Coordinates of C-alpha atoms and ligand atoms in Angstrom, one line a residue:
M1 CA -18.0 -51.1 27.2
L2 CA -18.3 -54.0 25.0
T3 CA -20.5 -57.0 24.5
G4 CA -20.6 -59.7 21.9
Y5 CA -23.2 -62.1 20.5
R6 CA -22.6 -65.4 18.8
P7 CA -24.7 -65.6 15.6
T8 CA -26.1 -69.1 16.2
G9 CA -29.7 -68.4 15.2
P10 CA -32.7 -66.1 15.8
L11 CA -33.1 -64.3 19.1
H12 CA -35.6 -65.6 21.6
L13 CA -37.4 -64.1 24.6
G14 CA -34.6 -65.1 26.9
H15 CA -32.1 -63.1 24.9
W16 CA -34.5 -60.2 24.8
A17 CA -35.1 -60.0 28.5
G18 CA -31.6 -60.9 29.5
N19 CA -29.4 -58.9 27.1
I20 CA -31.2 -56.8 24.5
E21 CA -33.0 -54.6 27.0
N22 CA -29.8 -54.2 28.9
M23 CA -27.9 -53.1 25.8
L24 CA -30.7 -50.6 25.0
R25 CA -30.4 -49.2 28.5
L26 CA -26.6 -48.9 28.3
Q27 CA -26.8 -47.3 24.8
S28 CA -29.2 -44.7 26.0
D29 CA -26.7 -43.2 28.5
P30 CA -24.5 -40.8 26.7
A31 CA -21.7 -41.4 29.2
N32 CA -21.3 -44.9 27.8
D33 CA -19.2 -45.6 24.7
C34 CA -20.7 -48.9 23.6
F35 CA -19.3 -51.5 21.3
F36 CA -21.7 -54.3 20.3
F37 CA -20.2 -56.9 18.0
I38 CA -21.1 -60.1 16.2
A39 CA -18.8 -62.9 17.5
D40 CA -18.7 -64.9 14.3
W41 CA -15.3 -66.5 15.0
H42 CA -16.7 -67.6 18.3
M43 CA -19.6 -69.3 16.5
L44 CA -17.0 -71.3 14.6
T45 CA -15.5 -72.8 17.9
T46 CA -18.6 -75.0 18.1
H47 CA -20.4 -74.8 14.7
Y48 CA -17.4 -75.1 12.3
D49 CA -19.3 -77.7 10.3
R50 CA -22.3 -75.4 9.7
T51 CA -20.7 -72.3 8.2
D52 CA -23.2 -72.2 5.4
E53 CA -25.7 -70.9 8.0
L54 CA -23.3 -68.1 9.1
P55 CA -24.1 -65.3 6.6
G56 CA -27.8 -65.6 7.2
F57 CA -27.4 -65.7 11.0
V58 CA -25.1 -62.6 10.9
E59 CA -27.5 -60.6 8.8
G60 CA -30.5 -61.8 10.8
L61 CA -28.9 -60.8 14.1
V62 CA -27.9 -57.3 12.9
L63 CA -31.5 -56.8 11.7
D64 CA -32.8 -58.0 15.1
W65 CA -30.6 -55.5 16.9
L66 CA -31.6 -52.7 14.7
A67 CA -35.3 -53.5 14.9
A68 CA -35.0 -53.8 18.7
G69 CA -33.6 -50.3 18.8
I70 CA -29.9 -50.7 18.8
D71 CA -28.8 -47.5 17.2
P72 CA -25.6 -47.7 15.1
E73 CA -25.2 -43.9 15.5
R74 CA -24.8 -44.3 19.2
A75 CA -23.2 -47.8 19.5
T76 CA -20.4 -49.2 17.4
V77 CA -21.9 -52.3 15.7
Y78 CA -19.3 -54.5 13.9
R79 CA -18.4 -58.0 13.0
Q80 CA -15.5 -59.7 14.7
S81 CA -14.1 -61.3 11.5
D82 CA -13.9 -57.9 9.8
L83 CA -11.2 -57.0 12.3
P84 CA -8.1 -59.2 11.6
E85 CA -6.3 -57.2 14.3
V86 CA -8.2 -59.4 16.7
A87 CA -6.5 -62.5 15.2
E88 CA -3.0 -61.1 15.5
M89 CA -3.6 -60.1 19.1
A90 CA -5.0 -63.5 19.9
L91 CA -1.9 -65.1 18.6
L92 CA 0.3 -62.8 20.8
L93 CA -1.8 -63.3 24.0
G94 CA -1.8 -67.0 23.3
M95 CA 1.9 -67.0 23.8
I96 CA 1.6 -66.0 27.4
T97 CA -1.6 -67.9 28.3
P98 CA -0.8 -71.1 30.2
L99 CA -2.6 -74.1 28.9
G100 CA -3.8 -75.0 32.4
W101 CA -5.7 -71.7 32.7
L102 CA -7.7 -72.6 29.6
E103 CA -8.2 -76.2 30.6
R104 CA -9.7 -75.1 33.9
V105 CA -12.5 -73.1 32.4
P106 CA -15.9 -74.8 33.3
S107 CA -17.3 -74.6 29.8
Y108 CA -14.3 -76.5 28.4
K109 CA -14.3 -79.1 31.2
E110 CA -18.0 -79.7 30.6
R111 CA -17.5 -80.3 27.0
L112 CA -14.7 -82.8 27.5
R113 CA -16.8 -84.8 30.0
D114 CA -19.2 -85.7 27.2
A115 CA -17.5 -88.4 25.0
A116 CA -19.5 -87.4 21.9
E117 CA -18.4 -83.9 22.2
R118 CA -14.7 -84.7 22.8
E119 CA -13.8 -84.8 19.2
S120 CA -15.5 -81.5 18.5
A121 CA -13.5 -79.8 21.3
T122 CA -11.0 -78.2 19.1
F123 CA -7.9 -76.0 19.6
G124 CA -10.2 -73.1 18.7
F125 CA -12.7 -74.1 21.4
L126 CA -10.0 -74.3 24.0
G127 CA -9.0 -70.8 23.0
Y128 CA -12.6 -69.4 23.2
P129 CA -12.0 -67.4 26.4
L130 CA -8.7 -66.2 25.1
L131 CA -10.3 -64.9 21.9
Q132 CA -13.0 -63.3 24.1
T133 CA -10.2 -61.6 26.1
V134 CA -8.9 -60.1 22.9
D135 CA -12.4 -58.8 21.9
I136 CA -12.5 -57.0 25.2
T137 CA -9.0 -55.7 25.5
I138 CA -8.5 -54.6 21.9
V139 CA -11.1 -51.9 22.4
R140 CA -9.9 -51.3 26.0
A141 CA -13.3 -52.1 27.4
R142 CA -13.7 -51.6 31.2
I143 CA -17.3 -52.9 31.5
V144 CA -18.5 -56.1 29.9
P145 CA -22.3 -56.8 30.2
V146 CA -22.7 -60.6 30.2
G147 CA -24.7 -63.4 31.7
E148 CA -23.8 -65.4 34.8
D149 CA -22.3 -68.1 32.6
Q150 CA -19.6 -65.8 31.4
V151 CA -18.2 -64.8 34.7
A152 CA -15.5 -67.5 34.6
H153 CA -14.4 -66.2 31.2
L154 CA -14.1 -62.7 32.5
E155 CA -12.1 -63.9 35.5
L156 CA -9.6 -65.5 33.1
S157 CA -9.5 -62.4 31.0
R158 CA -8.5 -60.4 34.0
E159 CA -5.7 -62.9 34.8
I160 CA -4.4 -62.8 31.3
V161 CA -4.4 -59.0 31.4
R162 CA -2.5 -58.9 34.7
R163 CA 0.0 -61.4 33.3
F164 CA 0.6 -59.3 30.2
N165 CA 1.0 -56.1 32.2
R166 CA 3.4 -57.7 34.6
L167 CA 5.5 -59.1 31.7
Y168 CA 5.5 -56.1 29.4
G169 CA 4.2 -53.0 31.3
E170 CA 0.8 -51.5 31.9
V171 CA -0.8 -51.7 28.4
L172 CA -4.0 -53.6 28.8
V173 CA -7.1 -52.6 30.8
E174 CA -8.6 -55.0 33.3
P175 CA -12.3 -55.6 32.4
Q176 CA -15.2 -55.9 34.9
P177 CA -18.3 -58.0 34.2
L178 CA -21.7 -56.2 34.5
L179 CA -24.3 -58.8 35.3
S180 CA -27.8 -58.3 34.1
E181 CA -30.3 -58.2 37.0
A182 CA -33.0 -59.8 34.8
P183 CA -34.2 -63.1 36.2
L184 CA -33.7 -66.1 33.9
I185 CA -36.5 -66.6 31.4
P186 CA -37.8 -70.2 31.4
G187 CA -38.8 -72.1 28.3
S188 CA -41.9 -74.3 27.6
D189 CA -40.4 -77.2 29.7
G190 CA -39.5 -75.0 32.7
R191 CA -35.8 -75.1 32.0
K192 CA -33.8 -72.0 30.9
M193 CA -35.1 -70.8 27.5
S194 CA -32.6 -72.0 24.9
K195 CA -32.6 -72.8 21.2
S196 CA -30.9 -76.1 21.7
L197 CA -33.5 -77.3 24.2
D198 CA -36.2 -76.5 21.6
N199 CA -38.3 -74.7 24.3
A200 CA -38.0 -71.2 23.1
I201 CA -40.3 -68.5 21.7
G202 CA -38.5 -66.5 19.0
V203 CA -38.8 -62.7 18.8
R204 CA -39.5 -63.2 15.1
D205 CA -42.1 -65.9 15.5
D206 CA -45.5 -65.1 13.8
E207 CA -48.7 -65.0 15.8
A208 CA -49.7 -68.6 15.2
T209 CA -46.3 -69.9 16.3
V210 CA -46.3 -67.8 19.4
R211 CA -49.8 -69.0 20.4
A212 CA -48.9 -72.6 19.8
R213 CA -45.7 -72.3 21.7
V214 CA -47.4 -70.7 24.7
R215 CA -50.0 -73.4 24.8
S216 CA -47.2 -76.0 25.0
F217 CA -45.8 -74.5 28.2
I218 CA -45.9 -76.7 31.4
T219 CA -47.8 -75.1 34.3
D220 CA -48.1 -76.0 38.0
P221 CA -48.9 -79.8 37.9
R222 CA -51.1 -79.5 41.0
K223 CA -53.4 -77.1 39.1
V224 CA -55.3 -79.5 36.9
R225 CA -58.5 -77.5 36.1
R226 CA -59.9 -74.0 36.7
G227 CA -60.8 -73.7 40.3
D228 CA -57.7 -75.5 41.6
P229 CA -55.4 -73.0 43.4
G230 CA -52.1 -72.5 41.5
R231 CA -48.6 -71.6 42.6
P232 CA -47.4 -68.8 40.3
E233 CA -43.9 -68.9 41.8
I234 CA -43.2 -72.3 40.2
C235 CA -45.0 -71.7 36.9
P236 CA -43.0 -70.8 33.8
V237 CA -46.1 -69.1 32.3
F238 CA -46.2 -66.8 35.3
A239 CA -42.5 -66.1 35.0
L240 CA -43.2 -64.8 31.5
H241 CA -46.2 -62.8 32.7
R242 CA -43.9 -61.1 35.3
R243 CA -41.7 -60.0 32.5
F244 CA -44.1 -59.3 29.6
S245 CA -47.4 -58.4 31.3
P246 CA -46.4 -55.7 33.7
D247 CA -49.8 -54.1 34.0
D248 CA -51.7 -57.4 34.6
V249 CA -49.3 -59.3 36.8
A250 CA -50.8 -58.6 40.2
R251 CA -54.3 -59.6 39.1
I252 CA -53.0 -62.7 37.4
E253 CA -51.0 -63.8 40.4
A254 CA -54.0 -63.3 42.7
T255 CA -56.5 -65.0 40.5
C256 CA -54.2 -67.9 39.8
R257 CA -53.8 -68.5 43.6
T258 CA -57.5 -68.4 44.2
G259 CA -58.1 -70.8 41.3
E260 CA -60.4 -68.3 39.6
L261 CA -58.0 -68.0 36.6
G262 CA -57.6 -71.2 34.6
C263 CA -54.3 -72.1 32.8
V264 CA -55.9 -71.9 29.4
D265 CA -57.1 -68.4 29.9
C266 CA -53.8 -67.4 31.6
K267 CA -51.9 -68.7 28.5
T268 CA -54.2 -66.8 26.1
L269 CA -53.5 -63.6 28.0
L270 CA -49.8 -64.2 27.8
A271 CA -49.9 -64.9 24.1
D272 CA -51.9 -61.7 23.6
H273 CA -49.3 -59.7 25.4
L274 CA -46.4 -61.3 23.5
V275 CA -48.0 -60.8 20.1
E276 CA -48.7 -57.2 21.0
T277 CA -45.2 -56.5 22.5
F278 CA -43.4 -57.9 19.4
A279 CA -45.8 -56.5 16.7
T280 CA -43.8 -53.2 16.4
F281 CA -40.6 -55.1 16.4
R282 CA -41.7 -57.4 13.6
E283 CA -43.0 -54.5 11.5
R284 CA -39.8 -52.6 11.9
R285 CA -37.7 -55.6 11.2
A286 CA -39.7 -56.2 7.9
E287 CA -39.1 -52.6 6.9
L288 CA -35.3 -52.8 7.6
A289 CA -35.0 -56.2 5.9
A290 CA -36.5 -54.6 2.7
R291 CA -33.6 -52.0 2.6
S292 CA -31.0 -53.9 0.6
G293 CA -27.5 -53.3 1.6
L294 CA -28.4 -51.9 5.0
V295 CA -26.7 -54.5 7.1
R296 CA -23.5 -54.2 5.0
E297 CA -23.5 -50.4 5.5
V298 CA -24.0 -50.6 9.2
L299 CA -21.2 -53.1 9.6
A300 CA -18.9 -51.1 7.4
A301 CA -19.6 -47.9 9.4
G302 CA -19.0 -49.8 12.7
L303 CA -15.7 -51.2 11.3
D304 CA -14.5 -47.7 10.5
R305 CA -15.1 -46.7 14.1
V306 CA -13.6 -49.7 15.8
R307 CA -10.6 -50.2 13.6
P308 CA -8.5 -47.2 14.7
V309 CA -9.1 -48.1 18.3
A310 CA -8.1 -51.7 17.7
R311 CA -5.0 -50.7 15.7
E312 CA -3.9 -48.4 18.5
T313 CA -4.1 -51.2 21.1
L314 CA -2.4 -53.6 18.8
A315 CA 0.4 -51.1 18.1
A316 CA 0.9 -50.7 21.9
V317 CA 0.9 -54.4 22.4
R318 CA 3.5 -55.0 19.7
A319 CA 5.7 -52.2 21.0
A320 CA 5.5 -53.5 24.5
M321 CA 6.6 -56.9 23.2
H322 CA 9.4 -55.4 21.2
L323 CA 7.8 -56.5 17.9
T324 CA 8.6 -53.2 16.3
Ligands
LIG401 N1 -19.1 -65.7 25.0 C1 -20.2 -64.8 24.7 C2 -21.5 -65.5 24.7 O1 -21.5 -66.7 24.5 C3 -20.0 -64.1 23.4 C4 -18.7 -63.2 23.4 C5 -17.6 -63.4 22.6 C6 -18.5 -62.1 24.2 N2 -16.7 -62.4 22.9 C7 -17.2 -61.6 23.9 C8 -19.2 -61.4 25.2 C9 -16.7 -60.5 24.5 C10 -18.7 -60.3 25.8 C11 -17.4 -59.9 25.5 O2 -22.5 -65.0 24.9

């Protein structure tokens, strides 16, 4: 199985609950052969004018993974751009991928709709799901843990694989998405937590920042003061409690409904839990960050493991296409 992450900035609670915990669970099952990679070429499809941020984001993401418990002994952790075999295979699969299939992908259509974005919708961006198809098929992944937003990409990957196999013989493996069951984590404005909406709490944020961010969360607008009954089911603070305060959640729900629990206290409780939950993570991360050369070593070891697999697939693809 394989999953990739674009290095576009520090992880936040939405990533943590949606993906990181899923990756930890998958990694812990010895039946799984996990590939977790940093999709830095994919980052370029939208952030090509900000490449100066790239080295720091890659290093930061690897440290976040390691501090979270991703174990490079169990999972193969590597960086996409270290594996030029991906680029060659993307060129080859690009030859058989109809333009119309790529133009139909929702993320591409959405981008074109916005005039300001039109100029930044490059050839590389159009090819985003094709490159993703190569990430997956080059390691012959069967299972791809992703979010709901990636299902259209995976469907396209399956179509490209079928077309390749029809043209040249059964060489590539058709991947299946594995959707995370975790409910969406809302940000401070109640919308999906996201860095670009500036509504996120980062896993690396210090205590003061976490507390300030939690205080800025919207709550049930009908609950104005303590004593007013609240509706936890529409409150983003409660959505975070559900995820990060498992031992307290029943009491919080009940006392919010009766009005006994006020929003200020409810937020303080949440901030306490978040600070406590991420204290170990932040300590481990600081220790790992102090070990110079660690990230480079981890990525080099991962590359050693993935490269033979990628070379074998590419050789089969070349042979099937008579490029021998
Ligand atoms: N598109 C994924 C995202 O935005 C990142 C990604 C790139 C990926 N290549 C992949 C995910 C291959 C799974 C498999 O999150």
